[in-house]
């Protein structure tokens, strides 16, 4: 796989690294993602999409905090990526960040992976809202779906 660096942005509380992995872009936010730093992630995500990377892997393993503004940046990128025929995959979320996604229900609209390698290997459907690898992050996201599957046919 090509491992060319695409770019990076930095602020006191957030550093965003972007690298190319074949036809995907891996975006790694490091630090705190909030209303003060959201543009430092939004701009590289938009840039990747404008360069034709429809599959974005966000490596959350070094993301220490994410508020609603940060969540909205990721949701916006997801919509743009899906419109381009791709998706946004989240990888390696720390428990404190995973909790934000769980509380808001946002984990149900993202494909969540334990690792970047797992996300890059996923050739499945975009944004199916689940985890393909038993991730601890995306537990019990399909409450309504599970009820329908376990019930008897009408």
Tab-separated table of C-alpha atoms in Angstrom:
chain	number	residue	atom	x	y	z
A	1	UNK	CA	0.000	0.000	0.000
A	2	UNK	CA	1.087	3.540	-0.651
A	3	UNK	CA	1.848	5.428	2.512
A	4	UNK	CA	2.200	8.941	1.225
A	5	UNK	CA	1.577	11.763	3.644
A	6	UNK	CA	-1.224	13.999	2.447
A	7	UNK	CA	-0.927	16.708	5.074
A	8	UNK	CA	-1.435	17.839	8.630
A	9	UNK	CA	-2.941	20.672	10.623
A	10	UNK	CA	-2.054	21.699	14.150
A	11	UNK	CA	-3.396	23.738	17.025
A	12	UNK	CA	-2.490	23.773	20.683
A	13	UNK	CA	-5.017	21.083	21.519
A	14	UNK	CA	-5.460	19.182	18.246
A	15	UNK	CA	-3.122	17.835	15.626
A	16	UNK	CA	-4.586	16.178	12.539
A	17	UNK	CA	-2.433	13.902	10.413
A	18	UNK	CA	-3.566	12.644	7.024
A	19	UNK	CA	-1.984	9.863	5.032
A	20	UNK	CA	-2.871	7.980	1.890
A	21	UNK	CA	-3.440	4.223	2.050
A	22	UNK	CA	-4.125	3.119	-1.513
A	23	UNK	CA	-7.519	4.525	-2.470
A	24	UNK	CA	-8.368	5.445	1.133
A	25	UNK	CA	-7.294	8.326	3.332
A	26	UNK	CA	-6.465	7.765	6.999
A	27	UNK	CA	-7.153	10.837	9.111
A	28	UNK	CA	-5.737	10.821	12.639
A	29	UNK	CA	-6.908	13.495	15.051
A	30	UNK	CA	-4.641	13.730	18.105
A	31	UNK	CA	-5.892	15.562	21.178
A	32	UNK	CA	-9.224	17.250	21.852
A	33	UNK	CA	-11.938	17.717	19.238
A	34	UNK	CA	-14.374	20.423	20.283
A	35	UNK	CA	-15.933	23.652	19.033
A	36	UNK	CA	-12.544	25.406	19.176
A	37	UNK	CA	-10.701	22.763	17.131
A	38	UNK	CA	-13.430	21.330	14.880
A	39	UNK	CA	-12.274	23.158	11.746
A	40	UNK	CA	-8.851	21.549	12.110
A	41	UNK	CA	-10.549	18.208	11.434
A	42	UNK	CA	-13.306	19.422	9.086
A	43	UNK	CA	-10.882	21.004	6.613
A	44	UNK	CA	-8.669	17.900	6.104
A	45	UNK	CA	-11.745	15.648	5.802
A	46	UNK	CA	-13.241	17.947	3.160
A	47	UNK	CA	-9.873	18.141	1.407
A	48	UNK	CA	-9.616	14.343	1.239
A	49	UNK	CA	-13.091	14.116	-0.248
A	50	UNK	CA	-12.308	16.817	-2.813
A	51	UNK	CA	-9.202	14.841	-3.835
A	52	UNK	CA	-11.356	11.805	-4.587
A	53	UNK	CA	-10.875	9.738	-1.438
A	54	UNK	CA	-14.413	8.495	-0.883
A	55	UNK	CA	-13.380	6.071	1.885
A	56	UNK	CA	-12.121	7.899	4.928
A	57	UNK	CA	-10.751	6.036	7.919
A	58	UNK	CA	-10.654	8.168	11.047
A	59	UNK	CA	-8.092	6.751	13.461
A	60	UNK	CA	-9.575	7.728	16.829
A	61	UNK	CA	-6.951	5.916	18.909
A	62	UNK	CA	-5.324	9.213	19.952
A	63	UNK	CA	-8.492	11.281	20.192
A	64	UNK	CA	-8.830	12.126	23.888
A	65	UNK	CA	-12.088	14.100	23.794
A	66	UNK	CA	-14.952	14.738	21.385
A	67	UNK	CA	-17.917	17.041	21.989
A	68	UNK	CA	-21.072	17.540	19.928
A	69	UNK	CA	-19.316	19.886	17.509
A	70	UNK	CA	-16.697	17.252	16.776
A	71	UNK	CA	-19.400	14.654	16.364
A	72	UNK	CA	-21.172	16.919	13.869
A	73	UNK	CA	-17.946	17.272	11.855
A	74	UNK	CA	-17.736	13.491	11.553
A	75	UNK	CA	-21.432	13.177	10.708
A	76	UNK	CA	-21.070	15.842	8.004
A	77	UNK	CA	-18.069	14.057	6.504
A	78	UNK	CA	-20.047	10.809	6.545
A	79	UNK	CA	-22.866	12.363	4.517
A	80	UNK	CA	-20.448	13.831	1.972
A	81	UNK	CA	-18.506	10.568	1.668
A	82	UNK	CA	-21.672	8.531	1.182
A	83	UNK	CA	-22.865	10.969	-1.485
A	84	UNK	CA	-19.575	10.262	-3.275
A	85	UNK	CA	-20.146	6.496	-3.043
A	86	UNK	CA	-17.899	5.909	-0.056
A	87	UNK	CA	-18.068	6.174	3.681
A	88	UNK	CA	-16.409	7.128	6.931
A	89	UNK	CA	-15.017	4.335	9.081
A	90	UNK	CA	-14.007	4.969	12.689
A	91	UNK	CA	-11.165	2.971	14.201
A	92	UNK	CA	-9.682	2.460	17.644
A	93	UNK	CA	-11.980	4.673	19.686
A	94	UNK	CA	-10.969	5.225	23.292
A	95	UNK	CA	-13.758	4.521	25.814
A	96	UNK	CA	-14.290	8.212	26.630
A	97	UNK	CA	-14.913	9.016	22.951
A	98	UNK	CA	-16.901	5.846	22.313
A	99	UNK	CA	-19.238	6.869	25.143
A	100	UNK	CA	-20.184	10.089	23.305
A	101	UNK	CA	-21.138	8.043	20.246
A	102	UNK	CA	-23.074	5.580	22.384
A	103	UNK	CA	-25.010	8.243	24.314
A	104	UNK	CA	-26.004	10.130	21.159
A	105	UNK	CA	-26.762	7.030	19.107
A	106	UNK	CA	-24.218	8.097	16.484
A	107	UNK	CA	-22.438	4.749	16.688
A	108	UNK	CA	-25.400	3.292	14.786
A	109	UNK	CA	-24.600	5.311	11.638
A	110	UNK	CA	-20.855	4.681	11.479
A	111	UNK	CA	-18.908	1.539	10.730
A	112	UNK	CA	-16.703	1.087	13.787
A	113	UNK	CA	-13.523	-0.998	13.841
A	114	UNK	CA	-11.038	-2.029	16.497
A	115	UNK	CA	-8.087	-0.956	14.350
A	116	UNK	CA	-7.108	1.036	11.279
A	117	UNK	CA	-5.972	-2.174	9.567
A	118	UNK	CA	-9.420	-3.683	10.071
A	119	UNK	CA	-11.087	-0.535	8.697
A	120	UNK	CA	-8.834	-0.495	5.640
A	121	UNK	CA	-9.542	-4.168	4.969
A	122	UNK	CA	-13.325	-3.626	5.077
A	123	UNK	CA	-14.663	-3.732	1.535
A	124	UNK	CA	-18.270	-4.046	2.692
A	125	UNK	CA	-21.182	-1.662	2.432
A	126	UNK	CA	-20.624	1.949	3.464
A	127	UNK	CA	-21.938	3.264	6.723
A	128	UNK	CA	-23.828	0.121	7.708
A	129	UNK	CA	-23.654	1.307	11.279
A	130	UNK	CA	-22.170	-1.830	12.688
A	131	UNK	CA	-18.873	-3.336	13.474
A	132	UNK	CA	-17.521	-6.089	11.301
A	133	UNK	CA	-14.995	-7.347	13.767
A	134	UNK	CA	-16.625	-7.648	17.180
A	135	UNK	CA	-15.506	-4.226	18.315
A	136	UNK	CA	-16.252	-3.391	21.939
A	137	UNK	CA	-17.350	0.028	20.729
A	138	UNK	CA	-20.430	-0.833	18.688
A	139	UNK	CA	-22.426	-3.008	21.068
A	140	UNK	CA	-26.208	-3.222	20.951
A	141	UNK	CA	-26.635	-0.556	18.302
A	142	UNK	CA	-29.439	-2.277	16.440
A	143	UNK	CA	-32.101	-2.526	19.147
A	144	UNK	CA	-35.027	-2.303	16.723
A	145	UNK	CA	-33.306	-4.463	14.165
A	146	UNK	CA	-32.518	-7.169	16.709
A	147	UNK	CA	-36.131	-7.227	17.905
A	148	UNK	CA	-37.359	-7.684	14.334
A	149	UNK	CA	-34.885	-10.437	13.666
A	150	UNK	CA	-35.689	-12.384	16.793
A	151	UNK	CA	-39.474	-12.150	16.412
A	152	UNK	CA	-41.633	-14.571	14.495
A	153	UNK	CA	-42.683	-13.801	10.933
A	154	UNK	CA	-46.186	-12.419	10.470
